[in-house]
Tab-separated table of C-alpha atoms in Angstrom:
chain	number	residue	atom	x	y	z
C	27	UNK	CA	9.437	6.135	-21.014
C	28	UNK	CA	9.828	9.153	-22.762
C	29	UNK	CA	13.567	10.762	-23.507
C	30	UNK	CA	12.510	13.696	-20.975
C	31	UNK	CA	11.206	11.626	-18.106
C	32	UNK	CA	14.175	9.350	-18.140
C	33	UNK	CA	16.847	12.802	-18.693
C	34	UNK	CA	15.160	13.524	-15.419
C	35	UNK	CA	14.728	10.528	-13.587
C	36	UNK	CA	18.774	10.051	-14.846
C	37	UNK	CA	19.447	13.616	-13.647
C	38	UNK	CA	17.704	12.845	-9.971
C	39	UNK	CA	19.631	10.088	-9.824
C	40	UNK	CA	22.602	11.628	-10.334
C	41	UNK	CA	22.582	14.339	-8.185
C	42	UNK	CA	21.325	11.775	-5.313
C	43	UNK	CA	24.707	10.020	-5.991
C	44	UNK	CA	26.788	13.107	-6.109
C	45	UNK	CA	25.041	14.474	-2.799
C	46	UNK	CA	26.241	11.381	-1.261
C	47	UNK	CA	29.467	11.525	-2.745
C	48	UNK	CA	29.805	15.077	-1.530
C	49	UNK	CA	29.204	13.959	2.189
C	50	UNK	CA	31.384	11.245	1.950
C	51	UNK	CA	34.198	13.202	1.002
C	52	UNK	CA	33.819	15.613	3.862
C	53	UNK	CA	34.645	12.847	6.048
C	54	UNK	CA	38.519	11.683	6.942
C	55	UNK	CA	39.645	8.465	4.804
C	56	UNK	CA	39.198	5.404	7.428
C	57	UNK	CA	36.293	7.521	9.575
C	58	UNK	CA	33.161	5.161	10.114
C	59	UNK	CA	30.563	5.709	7.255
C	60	UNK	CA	32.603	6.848	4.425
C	61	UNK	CA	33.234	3.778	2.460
C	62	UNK	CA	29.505	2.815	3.316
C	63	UNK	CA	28.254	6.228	1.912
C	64	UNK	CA	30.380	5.386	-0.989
C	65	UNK	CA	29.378	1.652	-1.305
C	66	UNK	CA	25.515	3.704	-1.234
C	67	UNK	CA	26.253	5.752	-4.232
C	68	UNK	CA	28.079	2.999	-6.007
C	69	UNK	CA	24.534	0.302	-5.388
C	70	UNK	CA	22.427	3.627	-6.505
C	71	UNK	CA	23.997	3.664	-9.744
C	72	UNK	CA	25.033	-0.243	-9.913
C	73	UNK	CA	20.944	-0.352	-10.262
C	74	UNK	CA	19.696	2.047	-12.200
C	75	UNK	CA	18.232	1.954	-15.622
C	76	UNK	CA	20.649	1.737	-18.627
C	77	UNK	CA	20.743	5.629	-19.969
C	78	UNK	CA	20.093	6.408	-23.635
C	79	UNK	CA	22.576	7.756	-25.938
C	80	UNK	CA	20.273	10.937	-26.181
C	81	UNK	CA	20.498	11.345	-22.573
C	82	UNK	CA	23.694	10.908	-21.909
C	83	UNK	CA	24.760	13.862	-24.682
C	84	UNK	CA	22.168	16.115	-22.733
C	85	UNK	CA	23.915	15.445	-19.452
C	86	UNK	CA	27.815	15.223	-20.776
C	87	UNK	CA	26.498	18.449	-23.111
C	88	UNK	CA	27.998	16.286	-26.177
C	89	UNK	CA	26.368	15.347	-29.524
C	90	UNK	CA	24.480	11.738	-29.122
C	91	UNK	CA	26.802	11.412	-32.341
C	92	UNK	CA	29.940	12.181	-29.740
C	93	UNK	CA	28.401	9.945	-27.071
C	94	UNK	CA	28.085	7.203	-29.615
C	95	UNK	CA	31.779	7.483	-31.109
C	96	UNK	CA	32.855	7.389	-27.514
C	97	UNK	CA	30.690	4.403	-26.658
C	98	UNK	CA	32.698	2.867	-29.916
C	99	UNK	CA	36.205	3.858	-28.282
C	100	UNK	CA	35.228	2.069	-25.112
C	101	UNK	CA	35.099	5.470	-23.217
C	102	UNK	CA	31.071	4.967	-22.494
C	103	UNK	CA	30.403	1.156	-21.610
C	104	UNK	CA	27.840	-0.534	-24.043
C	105	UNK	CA	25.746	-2.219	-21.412
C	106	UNK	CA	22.464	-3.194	-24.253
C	107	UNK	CA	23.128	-2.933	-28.078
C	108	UNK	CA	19.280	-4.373	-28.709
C	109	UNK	CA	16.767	-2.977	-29.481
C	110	UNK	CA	18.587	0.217	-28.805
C	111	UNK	CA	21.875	1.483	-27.226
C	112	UNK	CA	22.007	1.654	-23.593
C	113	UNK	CA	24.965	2.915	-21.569
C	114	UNK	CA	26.299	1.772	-18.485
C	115	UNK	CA	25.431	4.640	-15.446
C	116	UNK	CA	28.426	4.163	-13.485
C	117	UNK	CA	30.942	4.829	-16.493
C	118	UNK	CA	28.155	7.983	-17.667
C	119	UNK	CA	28.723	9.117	-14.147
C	120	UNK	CA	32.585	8.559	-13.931
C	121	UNK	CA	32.725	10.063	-16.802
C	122	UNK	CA	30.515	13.221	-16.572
C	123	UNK	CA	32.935	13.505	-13.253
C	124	UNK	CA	36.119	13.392	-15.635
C	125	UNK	CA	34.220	15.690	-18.519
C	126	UNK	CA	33.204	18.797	-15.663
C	127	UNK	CA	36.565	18.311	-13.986
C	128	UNK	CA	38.564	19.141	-17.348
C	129	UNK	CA	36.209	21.977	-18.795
C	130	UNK	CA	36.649	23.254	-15.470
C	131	UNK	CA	40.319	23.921	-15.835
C	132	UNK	CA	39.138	24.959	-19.040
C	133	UNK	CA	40.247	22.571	-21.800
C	134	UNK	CA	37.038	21.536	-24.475
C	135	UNK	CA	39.287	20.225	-27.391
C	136	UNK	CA	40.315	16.937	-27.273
C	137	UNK	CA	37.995	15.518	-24.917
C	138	UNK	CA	38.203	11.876	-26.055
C	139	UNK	CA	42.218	11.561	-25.437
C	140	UNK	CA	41.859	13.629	-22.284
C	141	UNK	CA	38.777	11.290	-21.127
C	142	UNK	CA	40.671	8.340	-22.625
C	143	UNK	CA	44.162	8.958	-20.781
C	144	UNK	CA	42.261	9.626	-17.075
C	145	UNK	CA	40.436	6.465	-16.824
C	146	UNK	CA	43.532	4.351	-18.230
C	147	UNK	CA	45.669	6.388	-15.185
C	148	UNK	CA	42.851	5.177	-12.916
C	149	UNK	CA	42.650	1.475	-13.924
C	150	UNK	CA	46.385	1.464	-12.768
C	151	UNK	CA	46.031	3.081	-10.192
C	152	UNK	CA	43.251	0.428	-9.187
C	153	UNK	CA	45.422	-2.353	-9.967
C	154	UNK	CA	46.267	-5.010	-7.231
C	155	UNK	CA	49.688	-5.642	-8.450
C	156	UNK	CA	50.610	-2.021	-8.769
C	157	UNK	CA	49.261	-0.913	-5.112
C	158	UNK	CA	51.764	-3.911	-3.843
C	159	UNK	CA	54.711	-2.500	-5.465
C	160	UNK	CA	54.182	1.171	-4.427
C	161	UNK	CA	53.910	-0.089	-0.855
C	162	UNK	CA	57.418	-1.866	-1.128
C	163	UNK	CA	58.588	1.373	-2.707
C	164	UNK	CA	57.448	3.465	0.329
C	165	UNK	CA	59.244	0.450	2.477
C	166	UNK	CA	62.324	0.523	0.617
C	167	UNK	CA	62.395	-2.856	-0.683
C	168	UNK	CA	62.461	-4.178	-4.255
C	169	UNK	CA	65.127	-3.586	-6.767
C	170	UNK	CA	65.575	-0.354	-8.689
C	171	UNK	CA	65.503	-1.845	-12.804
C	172	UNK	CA	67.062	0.495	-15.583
C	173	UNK	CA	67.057	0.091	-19.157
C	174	UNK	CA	70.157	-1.503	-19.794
C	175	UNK	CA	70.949	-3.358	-16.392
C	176	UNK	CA	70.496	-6.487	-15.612
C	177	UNK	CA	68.630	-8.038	-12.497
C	178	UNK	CA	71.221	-9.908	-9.710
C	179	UNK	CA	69.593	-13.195	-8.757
């Protein structure tokens, strides 16, 4: 496939999953569809194609030289080294989220850390342990730990 049928097949794609996206956010968390529209977006992209370096620049409006050093930093997800790169669509798409939303309040230096520093806040935020612990906060319970203190057993 040529790099300008798959930048548009990638771009369809894309704004399928955002349309989608869009709908389900129009709808109150817990209402009856929403986590199924979003499960719909998320098995859209969970099959697609592996997207080229190339194409990925186009869409993130990058360098392919950018996309690559941020496929090296772990920001883009490797998902084929052989016989050429290939990157992951749901991280392209999380991250072309994450790369609009912060040229949008308009910052365009230091992409990378910016990129970098959302997704690590997200992977905590998506953490088991840590959703467990904020609900005993909101409850009240646990122990309050400060440098320095020690814990009563």
């Amino acid at each position: 496939m040529s790099v300008a049928a798959e930048r548009e097949q990638t771009e369809r794609l894309l704004a399928n999953v955002e349309a989608i996206e869009e709908v389900a956010g129009t709808l109150p968390s817990g209402a009856p569809g929403r986590d199924k529209l979003y499960d719909v977006a998320d098995d859209l992209l969970a099959s697609a194609t592996p997207i080229r370096p190339v194409v990925a620049a186009d869409l993130l409006e990058l360098t392919e030289k950018t996309v690559r050093a941020w496929a090296s930093e772990g920001v883009l997800v490797v998902s084929e080294q052989e016989p050429t790169m290939r990157l992951e669509p749901r991280r392209v798409h999380e991250v072309l989220h994450l790369v609009r939303e912060i040229r949008r309040i308009g910052r365009t230096r230091g992409l990378l850390d910016e990129v970098h520093r959302r997704l690590s806040d997200q992977a905590l935020l998506e953490r088991e342990d840590l959703a467990v612990s904020l609900e005993e906060v909101v409850r009240g319970e646990g122990t309050v730990v400060r440098p320095g203190t020690t814990i009563p057993e």
